[in-house]
């Protein structure tokens, strides 16, 4: 299965020169990027999205995505972000349900489910984050937490759209804020992946469940990306902090690409 590396810039690189430097830095690898088997998704800060689509439109392995979108396509929703706009400009992915959306923007699991419906109706690909909090982990409730989120998110999700669904196991406690944290072990990641797969198999059957990629996110970097993608057999990574430096992101891409060949 093709591995995917998703760069989630969050609300970083917020100044014009920072964005321009990043784009310039990443385009230095244009030749290598052009021949990749690995899929790359760039989710920049919202106001730079169209610029990214324009700058990377000739590189087939690169797609551009949003970090969030509203569930309606259009209307009186001040400040809302429409995934329709992304689609009409040629963007392909939307990240949904990130724990920072829940923590800072009050997003509930029901809201994530609505948003997933909105994005999938448009035929865009959704990258849906699922993960346990520190408290849930300490109480040994990881399985219940993942199950509860998947049940809510996929309640009305039709099997015909599973090929556009990507799940990302993002243990909330492993997402680096300012301090470095240790990501879960390969065994822990694999266990979470199996729990998520089992849920999908029970709901949709084995052949449909096969279509859904399951990525890992939380403190992924050049040094652990191979362990995540190969030892723990995740289908790719969602990268926050390490994606902010083009050379670091490219380092991760190269490691995954070389091991996939
Ligand atoms: P991180 O962020 O790589 O900085 O831990 C990952 C994420 O939150 O998507």
mmCIF file of N, CA, C and O in Angstrom, residues 95-181:
data_model
loop_
_atom_site.group_PDB
_atom_site.id
_atom_site.type_symbol
_atom_site.label_atom_id
_atom_site.label_comp_id
_atom_site.label_asym_id
_atom_site.label_seq_id
_atom_site.Cartn_x
_atom_site.Cartn_y
_atom_site.Cartn_z
ATOM 1 N N UNK A 95 -8.153 17.628 6.791
ATOM 2 C CA UNK A 95 -7.907 17.010 8.104
ATOM 3 C C UNK A 95 -9.097 17.359 9.000
ATOM 4 O O UNK A 95 -9.548 18.511 9.021
ATOM 5 N N UNK A 96 -9.605 16.387 9.705
ATOM 6 C CA UNK A 96 -10.758 16.638 10.578
ATOM 7 C C UNK A 96 -10.518 16.038 11.956
ATOM 8 O O UNK A 96 -9.821 15.027 12.094
ATOM 9 N N UNK A 97 -11.118 16.672 12.961
ATOM 10 C CA UNK A 97 -11.121 16.094 14.306
ATOM 11 C C UNK A 97 -9.789 16.146 15.025
ATOM 12 O O UNK A 97 -9.564 15.369 15.963
ATOM 13 N N UNK A 98 -8.893 17.031 14.621
ATOM 14 C CA UNK A 98 -7.622 17.124 15.339
ATOM 15 C C UNK A 98 -7.900 17.522 16.790
ATOM 16 O O UNK A 98 -8.788 18.333 17.057
ATOM 17 N N UNK A 99 -7.114 16.973 17.709
ATOM 18 C CA UNK A 99 -7.395 17.226 19.136
ATOM 19 C C UNK A 99 -7.264 18.712 19.486
ATOM 20 O O UNK A 99 -7.889 19.186 20.428
ATOM 21 N N UNK A 100 -6.467 19.448 18.710
ATOM 22 C CA UNK A 100 -6.362 20.894 18.994
ATOM 23 C C UNK A 100 -7.647 21.627 18.610
ATOM 24 O O UNK A 100 -7.983 22.655 19.197
ATOM 25 N N UNK A 101 -8.372 21.108 17.631
ATOM 26 C CA UNK A 101 -9.697 21.684 17.305
ATOM 27 C C UNK A 101 -10.641 21.451 18.477
ATOM 28 O O UNK A 101 -11.472 22.290 18.797
ATOM 29 N N UNK A 102 -10.517 20.295 19.108
ATOM 30 C CA UNK A 102 -11.394 19.994 20.245
ATOM 31 C C UNK A 102 -11.006 20.867 21.437
ATOM 32 O O UNK A 102 -11.858 21.445 22.098
ATOM 33 N N UNK A 103 -9.697 20.952 21.679
ATOM 34 C CA UNK A 103 -9.220 21.650 22.874
ATOM 35 C C UNK A 103 -9.437 23.166 22.793
ATOM 36 O O UNK A 103 -9.886 23.778 23.751
ATOM 37 N N UNK A 104 -9.106 23.762 21.673
ATOM 38 C CA UNK A 104 -9.130 25.223 21.608
ATOM 39 C C UNK A 104 -10.373 25.795 20.923
ATOM 40 O O UNK A 104 -10.651 26.973 21.023
ATOM 41 N N UNK A 105 -11.085 24.997 20.168
ATOM 42 C CA UNK A 105 -12.227 25.522 19.412
ATOM 43 C C UNK A 105 -13.540 24.843 19.818
ATOM 44 O O UNK A 105 -14.558 25.017 19.162
ATOM 45 N N UNK A 106 -13.465 24.052 20.865
ATOM 46 C CA UNK A 106 -14.678 23.448 21.423
ATOM 47 C C UNK A 106 -15.361 22.446 20.510
ATOM 48 O O UNK A 106 -16.568 22.209 20.629
ATOM 49 N N UNK A 107 -14.626 21.848 19.590
ATOM 50 C CA UNK A 107 -15.249 20.913 18.654
ATOM 51 C C UNK A 107 -15.592 19.588 19.358
ATOM 52 O O UNK A 107 -14.750 19.008 20.025
ATOM 53 N N UNK A 108 -16.817 19.159 19.195
ATOM 54 C CA UNK A 108 -17.213 17.891 19.823
ATOM 55 C C UNK A 108 -17.071 16.756 18.804
ATOM 56 O O UNK A 108 -16.912 16.994 17.602
ATOM 57 N N UNK A 109 -17.211 15.538 19.286
ATOM 58 C CA UNK A 109 -17.121 14.393 18.364
ATOM 59 C C UNK A 109 -18.300 14.395 17.381
ATOM 60 O O UNK A 109 -18.157 14.003 16.230
ATOM 61 N N UNK A 110 -19.452 14.905 17.815
ATOM 62 C CA UNK A 110 -20.615 14.984 16.903
ATOM 63 C C UNK A 110 -20.328 15.977 15.772
ATOM 64 O O UNK A 110 -20.690 15.749 14.623
ATOM 65 N N UNK A 111 -19.682 17.074 16.127
ATOM 66 C CA UNK A 111 -19.331 18.080 15.110
ATOM 67 C C UNK A 111 -18.371 17.473 14.083
ATOM 68 O O UNK A 111 -18.512 17.689 12.870
ATOM 69 N N UNK A 112 -17.428 16.694 14.561
ATOM 70 C CA UNK A 112 -16.478 16.053 13.638
ATOM 71 C C UNK A 112 -17.253 15.137 12.668
ATOM 72 O O UNK A 112 -16.984 15.120 11.459
ATOM 73 N N UNK A 113 -18.242 14.432 13.196
ATOM 74 C CA UNK A 113 -19.035 13.536 12.342
ATOM 75 C C UNK A 113 -19.767 14.325 11.249
ATOM 76 O O UNK A 113 -19.798 13.921 10.082
ATOM 77 N N UNK A 114 -20.339 15.465 11.606
ATOM 78 C CA UNK A 114 -21.007 16.329 10.612
ATOM 79 C C UNK A 114 -20.030 16.775 9.533
ATOM 80 O O UNK A 114 -20.311 16.779 8.349
ATOM 81 N N UNK A 115 -18.866 17.207 10.007
ATOM 82 C CA UNK A 115 -17.865 17.723 9.073
ATOM 83 C C UNK A 115 -17.411 16.626 8.109
ATOM 84 O O UNK A 115 -17.202 16.864 6.923
ATOM 85 N N UNK A 116 -17.279 15.427 8.659
ATOM 86 C CA UNK A 116 -16.863 14.298 7.812
ATOM 87 C C UNK A 116 -17.912 14.058 6.718
ATOM 88 O O UNK A 116 -17.572 13.814 5.555
ATOM 89 N N UNK A 117 -19.177 14.146 7.081
ATOM 90 C CA UNK A 117 -20.240 13.986 6.073
ATOM 91 C C UNK A 117 -20.089 15.056 4.994
ATOM 92 O O UNK A 117 -20.166 14.775 3.801
ATOM 93 N N UNK A 118 -19.885 16.301 5.439
ATOM 94 C CA UNK A 118 -19.776 17.425 4.505
ATOM 95 C C UNK A 118 -18.633 17.224 3.520
ATOM 96 O O UNK A 118 -18.793 17.395 2.305
ATOM 97 N N UNK A 119 -17.486 16.835 4.032
ATOM 98 C CA UNK A 119 -16.305 16.673 3.173
ATOM 99 C C UNK A 119 -16.493 15.480 2.233
ATOM 100 O O UNK A 119 -16.208 15.559 1.034
ATOM 101 N N UNK A 120 -17.005 14.378 2.775
ATOM 102 C CA UNK A 120 -17.071 13.173 1.945
ATOM 103 C C UNK A 120 -18.135 13.299 0.850
ATOM 104 O O UNK A 120 -17.975 12.761 -0.238
ATOM 105 N N UNK A 121 -19.200 14.068 1.119
ATOM 106 C CA UNK A 121 -20.210 14.291 0.070
ATOM 107 C C UNK A 121 -19.621 15.001 -1.139
ATOM 108 O O UNK A 121 -20.082 14.843 -2.254
ATOM 109 N N UNK A 122 -18.592 15.785 -0.905
ATOM 110 C CA UNK A 122 -17.951 16.519 -2.006
ATOM 111 C C UNK A 122 -16.980 15.644 -2.791
ATOM 112 O O UNK A 122 -16.411 16.068 -3.787
ATOM 113 N N UNK A 123 -16.744 14.434 -2.282
ATOM 114 C CA UNK A 123 -15.804 13.537 -2.975
ATOM 115 C C UNK A 123 -14.358 13.838 -2.632
ATOM 116 O O UNK A 123 -13.437 13.339 -3.281
ATOM 117 N N UNK A 124 -14.144 14.657 -1.599
ATOM 118 C CA UNK A 124 -12.763 14.937 -1.171
ATOM 119 C C UNK A 124 -12.308 13.852 -0.190
ATOM 120 O O UNK A 124 -13.126 13.114 0.362
ATOM 121 N N UNK A 125 -11.009 13.802 0.044
ATOM 122 C CA UNK A 125 -10.491 12.803 0.980
ATOM 123 C C UNK A 125 -10.394 13.405 2.377
ATOM 124 O O UNK A 125 -9.918 14.536 2.529
ATOM 125 N N UNK A 126 -10.837 12.643 3.366
ATOM 126 C CA UNK A 126 -10.782 13.127 4.749
ATOM 127 C C UNK A 126 -9.689 12.392 5.499
ATOM 128 O O UNK A 126 -9.543 11.177 5.354
ATOM 129 N N UNK A 127 -8.963 13.127 6.305
ATOM 130 C CA UNK A 127 -7.980 12.522 7.216
ATOM 131 C C UNK A 127 -8.521 12.768 8.618
ATOM 132 O O UNK A 127 -8.506 13.902 9.105
ATOM 133 N N UNK A 128 -9.067 11.737 9.214
ATOM 134 C CA UNK A 128 -9.782 11.921 10.482
ATOM 135 C C UNK A 128 -8.920 11.438 11.646
ATOM 136 O O UNK A 128 -8.500 10.277 11.686
ATOM 137 N N UNK A 129 -8.658 12.341 12.576
ATOM 138 C CA UNK A 129 -7.808 12.007 13.724
ATOM 139 C C UNK A 129 -8.615 11.315 14.815
ATOM 140 O O UNK A 129 -9.724 11.741 15.145
ATOM 141 N N UNK A 130 -8.034 10.275 15.355
ATOM 142 C CA UNK A 130 -8.673 9.498 16.413
ATOM 143 C C UNK A 130 -7.589 9.172 17.436
ATOM 144 O O UNK A 130 -6.532 8.662 17.063
ATOM 145 N N UNK A 131 -7.836 9.478 18.706
ATOM 146 C CA UNK A 131 -6.794 9.149 19.680
ATOM 147 C C UNK A 131 -7.263 9.345 21.100
ATOM 148 O O UNK A 131 -8.193 10.107 21.354
ATOM 149 N N UNK A 132 -6.609 8.653 22.017
ATOM 150 C CA UNK A 132 -6.999 8.757 23.428
ATOM 151 C C UNK A 132 -6.254 9.891 24.112
ATOM 152 O O UNK A 132 -5.141 10.222 23.729
ATOM 153 N N UNK A 133 -6.882 10.469 25.130
ATOM 154 C CA UNK A 133 -6.222 11.514 25.911
ATOM 155 C C UNK A 133 -5.299 10.844 26.954
ATOM 156 O O UNK A 133 -5.355 9.626 27.146
ATOM 157 N N UNK A 134 -4.507 11.670 27.610
ATOM 158 C CA UNK A 134 -3.604 11.166 28.650
ATOM 159 C C UNK A 134 -4.418 10.487 29.762
ATOM 160 O O UNK A 134 -4.059 9.403 30.235
ATOM 161 N N UNK A 135 -5.523 11.135 30.146
ATOM 162 C CA UNK A 135 -6.351 10.589 31.241
ATOM 163 C C UNK A 135 -6.912 9.226 30.830
ATOM 164 O O UNK A 135 -6.926 8.282 31.613
ATOM 165 N N UNK A 136 -7.381 9.140 29.582
ATOM 166 C CA UNK A 136 -7.937 7.864 29.118
ATOM 167 C C UNK A 136 -6.862 6.776 29.105
ATOM 168 O O UNK A 136 -7.109 5.640 29.500
ATOM 169 N N UNK A 137 -5.677 7.160 28.680
ATOM 170 C CA UNK A 137 -4.585 6.168 28.650
ATOM 171 C C UNK A 137 -4.275 5.687 30.066
ATOM 172 O O UNK A 137 -4.130 4.486 30.314
ATOM 173 N N UNK A 138 -4.192 6.647 30.994
ATOM 174 C CA UNK A 138 -3.852 6.277 32.375
ATOM 175 C C UNK A 138 -4.909 5.371 33.006
ATOM 176 O O UNK A 138 -4.614 4.550 33.844
ATOM 177 N N UNK A 139 -6.156 5.549 32.559
ATOM 178 C CA UNK A 139 -7.223 4.703 33.107
ATOM 179 C C UNK A 139 -7.419 3.434 32.275
ATOM 180 O O UNK A 139 -8.413 2.734 32.435
ATOM 181 N N UNK A 140 -6.512 3.211 31.335
ATOM 182 C CA UNK A 140 -6.587 2.019 30.497
ATOM 183 C C UNK A 140 -7.860 1.995 29.630
ATOM 184 O O UNK A 140 -8.474 0.944 29.438
ATOM 185 N N UNK A 141 -8.234 3.186 29.141
ATOM 186 C CA UNK A 141 -9.472 3.288 28.364
ATOM 187 C C UNK A 141 -9.220 3.588 26.881
ATOM 188 O O UNK A 141 -10.096 4.118 26.198
ATOM 189 N N UNK A 142 -8.030 3.236 26.397
ATOM 190 C CA UNK A 142 -7.708 3.539 25.002
ATOM 191 C C UNK A 142 -8.697 2.875 24.044
ATOM 192 O O UNK A 142 -9.236 3.518 23.134
ATOM 193 N N UNK A 143 -8.955 1.609 24.269
ATOM 194 C CA UNK A 143 -9.843 0.875 23.363
ATOM 195 C C UNK A 143 -11.243 1.510 23.334
ATOM 196 O O UNK A 143 -11.819 1.728 22.256
ATOM 197 N N UNK A 144 -11.747 1.845 24.520
ATOM 198 C CA UNK A 144 -13.082 2.458 24.604
ATOM 199 C C UNK A 144 -13.087 3.807 23.900
ATOM 200 O O UNK A 144 -14.037 4.159 23.202
ATOM 201 N N UNK A 145 -12.010 4.564 24.084
ATOM 202 C CA UNK A 145 -11.952 5.905 23.498
ATOM 203 C C UNK A 145 -11.931 5.831 21.966
ATOM 204 O O UNK A 145 -12.688 6.527 21.288
ATOM 205 N N UNK A 146 -11.088 4.967 21.433
ATOM 206 C CA UNK A 146 -11.010 4.839 19.972
ATOM 207 C C UNK A 146 -12.348 4.338 19.426
ATOM 208 O O UNK A 146 -12.854 4.845 18.413
ATOM 209 N N UNK A 147 -12.930 3.371 20.110
ATOM 210 C CA UNK A 147 -14.207 2.800 19.671
ATOM 211 C C UNK A 147 -15.313 3.847 19.674
ATOM 212 O O UNK A 147 -16.095 3.948 18.739
ATOM 213 N N UNK A 148 -15.343 4.652 20.763
ATOM 214 C CA UNK A 148 -16.388 5.686 20.871
ATOM 215 C C UNK A 148 -16.261 6.708 19.731
ATOM 216 O O UNK A 148 -17.243 7.057 19.072
ATOM 217 N N UNK A 149 -15.025 7.148 19.468
ATOM 218 C CA UNK A 149 -14.832 8.151 18.409
ATOM 219 C C UNK A 149 -15.206 7.579 17.047
ATOM 220 O O UNK A 149 -15.930 8.211 16.274
ATOM 221 N N UNK A 150 -14.742 6.371 16.774
ATOM 222 C CA UNK A 150 -15.046 5.779 15.459
ATOM 223 C C UNK A 150 -16.548 5.568 15.285
ATOM 224 O O UNK A 150 -17.098 5.800 14.206
ATOM 225 N N UNK A 151 -17.204 5.142 16.350
ATOM 226 C CA UNK A 151 -18.650 4.900 16.273
ATOM 227 C C UNK A 151 -19.374 6.208 15.930
ATOM 228 O O UNK A 151 -20.253 6.242 15.069
ATOM 229 N N UNK A 152 -18.976 7.283 16.590
ATOM 230 C CA UNK A 152 -19.629 8.578 16.330
ATOM 231 C C UNK A 152 -19.299 9.069 14.915
ATOM 232 O O UNK A 152 -20.187 9.475 14.163
ATOM 233 N N UNK A 153 -18.047 9.025 14.559
ATOM 234 C CA UNK A 153 -17.637 9.586 13.266
ATOM 235 C C UNK A 153 -18.234 8.811 12.087
ATOM 236 O O UNK A 153 -18.575 9.381 11.060
ATOM 237 N N UNK A 154 -18.313 7.500 12.254
ATOM 238 C CA UNK A 154 -18.696 6.673 11.103
ATOM 239 C C UNK A 154 -20.147 6.200 11.168
ATOM 240 O O UNK A 154 -20.561 5.383 10.341
ATOM 241 N N UNK A 155 -20.905 6.749 12.119
ATOM 242 C CA UNK A 155 -22.286 6.306 12.309
ATOM 243 C C UNK A 155 -23.059 6.237 10.987
ATOM 244 O O UNK A 155 -23.692 5.235 10.673
ATOM 245 N N UNK A 156 -22.990 7.313 10.211
ATOM 246 C CA UNK A 156 -23.754 7.387 8.952
ATOM 247 C C UNK A 156 -22.850 7.333 7.738
ATOM 248 O O UNK A 156 -23.230 7.784 6.671
ATOM 249 N N UNK A 157 -21.666 6.855 7.898
ATOM 250 C CA UNK A 157 -20.697 6.926 6.792
ATOM 251 C C UNK A 157 -20.866 5.721 5.859
ATOM 252 O O UNK A 157 -20.708 4.581 6.273
ATOM 253 N N UNK A 158 -21.224 5.975 4.595
ATOM 254 C CA UNK A 158 -21.525 4.853 3.706
ATOM 255 C C UNK A 158 -20.274 4.116 3.215
ATOM 256 O O UNK A 158 -19.240 4.749 2.966
ATOM 257 N N UNK A 159 -20.365 2.797 3.051
ATOM 258 C CA UNK A 159 -19.197 2.011 2.617
ATOM 259 C C UNK A 159 -18.646 2.480 1.272
ATOM 260 O O UNK A 159 -17.447 2.383 1.031
ATOM 261 N N UNK A 160 -19.512 3.017 0.429
ATOM 262 C CA UNK A 160 -19.072 3.457 -0.905
ATOM 263 C C UNK A 160 -18.056 4.585 -0.863
ATOM 264 O O UNK A 160 -17.416 4.881 -1.878
ATOM 265 N N UNK A 161 -17.903 5.219 0.288
ATOM 266 C CA UNK A 161 -16.939 6.341 0.356
ATOM 267 C C UNK A 161 -15.671 5.985 1.139
ATOM 268 O O UNK A 161 -14.859 6.851 1.425
ATOM 269 N N UNK A 162 -15.532 4.709 1.491
ATOM 270 C CA UNK A 162 -14.385 4.347 2.339
ATOM 271 C C UNK A 162 -13.039 4.563 1.652
ATOM 272 O O UNK A 162 -12.024 4.756 2.318
ATOM 273 N N UNK A 163 -13.037 4.525 0.318
ATOM 274 C CA UNK A 163 -11.752 4.720 -0.376
ATOM 275 C C UNK A 163 -11.253 6.164 -0.234
ATOM 276 O O UNK A 163 -10.095 6.455 -0.530
ATOM 277 N N UNK A 164 -12.116 7.045 0.239
ATOM 278 C CA UNK A 164 -11.709 8.450 0.435
ATOM 279 C C UNK A 164 -11.495 8.760 1.916
ATOM 280 O O UNK A 164 -11.362 9.905 2.300
ATOM 281 N N UNK A 165 -11.520 7.700 2.721
ATOM 282 C CA UNK A 165 -11.361 7.910 4.163
ATOM 283 C C UNK A 165 -9.972 7.455 4.616
ATOM 284 O O UNK A 165 -9.535 6.344 4.313
ATOM 285 N N UNK A 166 -9.304 8.339 5.332
ATOM 286 C CA UNK A 166 -8.015 7.999 5.948
ATOM 287 C C UNK A 166 -8.168 8.275 7.436
ATOM 288 O O UNK A 166 -8.670 9.337 7.815
ATOM 289 N N UNK A 167 -7.799 7.320 8.253
ATOM 290 C CA UNK A 167 -7.848 7.558 9.694
ATOM 291 C C UNK A 167 -6.429 7.817 10.180
ATOM 292 O O UNK A 167 -5.459 7.311 9.597
ATOM 293 N N UNK A 168 -6.311 8.616 11.208
ATOM 294 C CA UNK A 168 -4.983 8.843 11.769
ATOM 295 C C UNK A 168 -5.025 8.608 13.266
ATOM 296 O O UNK A 168 -5.770 9.290 13.977
ATOM 297 N N UNK A 169 -4.263 7.620 13.724
ATOM 298 C CA UNK A 169 -4.168 7.376 15.166
ATOM 299 C C UNK A 169 -3.253 8.434 15.766
ATOM 300 O O UNK A 169 -2.058 8.462 15.486
ATOM 301 N N UNK A 170 -3.856 9.340 16.522
ATOM 302 C CA UNK A 170 -3.094 10.435 17.134
ATOM 303 C C UNK A 170 -3.328 10.432 18.642
ATOM 304 O O UNK A 170 -4.269 11.090 19.126
ATOM 305 N N UNK A 171 -2.511 9.692 19.394
ATOM 306 C CA UNK A 171 -2.688 9.743 20.844
ATOM 307 C C UNK A 171 -2.435 11.181 21.307
ATOM 308 O O UNK A 171 -1.368 11.742 21.033
ATOM 309 N N UNK A 172 -3.420 11.762 21.972
ATOM 310 C CA UNK A 172 -3.337 13.193 22.292
ATOM 311 C C UNK A 172 -2.101 13.500 23.136
ATOM 312 O O UNK A 172 -1.441 14.523 22.963
ATOM 313 N N UNK A 173 -1.746 12.562 24.019
ATOM 314 C CA UNK A 173 -0.605 12.774 24.920
ATOM 315 C C UNK A 173 0.747 12.762 24.191
ATOM 316 O O UNK A 173 1.754 13.192 24.728
ATOM 317 N N UNK A 174 0.768 12.280 22.955
ATOM 318 C CA UNK A 174 2.047 12.178 22.231
ATOM 319 C C UNK A 174 2.257 13.322 21.238
ATOM 320 O O UNK A 174 3.274 13.377 20.561
ATOM 321 N N UNK A 175 1.281 14.224 21.162
ATOM 322 C CA UNK A 175 1.434 15.345 20.234
ATOM 323 C C UNK A 175 2.328 16.379 20.897
ATOM 324 O O UNK A 175 2.064 16.815 22.012
ATOM 325 N N UNK A 176 3.396 16.730 20.205
ATOM 326 C CA UNK A 176 4.349 17.633 20.842
ATOM 327 C C UNK A 176 3.782 19.033 20.831
ATOM 328 O O UNK A 176 3.371 19.531 19.794
ATOM 329 N N UNK A 177 3.731 19.617 21.978
ATOM 330 C CA UNK A 177 3.331 21.020 22.053
ATOM 331 C C UNK A 177 4.626 21.807 22.030
ATOM 332 O O UNK A 177 5.130 22.117 20.971
ATOM 333 N N UNK A 178 5.179 22.080 23.199
ATOM 334 C CA UNK A 178 6.484 22.726 23.172
ATOM 335 C C UNK A 178 7.581 21.819 23.681
ATOM 336 O O UNK A 178 8.735 21.999 23.390
ATOM 337 N N UNK A 179 7.177 20.847 24.480
ATOM 338 C CA UNK A 179 8.215 19.971 25.007
ATOM 339 C C UNK A 179 8.231 18.650 24.225
ATOM 340 O O UNK A 179 7.184 18.158 23.799
ATOM 341 N N UNK A 180 9.440 18.115 24.029
ATOM 342 C CA UNK A 180 9.506 16.849 23.307
ATOM 343 C C UNK A 180 8.870 15.724 24.131
ATOM 344 O O UNK A 180 9.031 15.689 25.352
ATOM 345 N N UNK A 181 8.117 14.899 23.492
ATOM 346 C CA UNK A 181 7.525 13.765 24.205
ATOM 347 C C UNK A 181 7.912 12.478 23.482
ATOM 348 O O UNK A 181 8.281 12.500 22.321
#
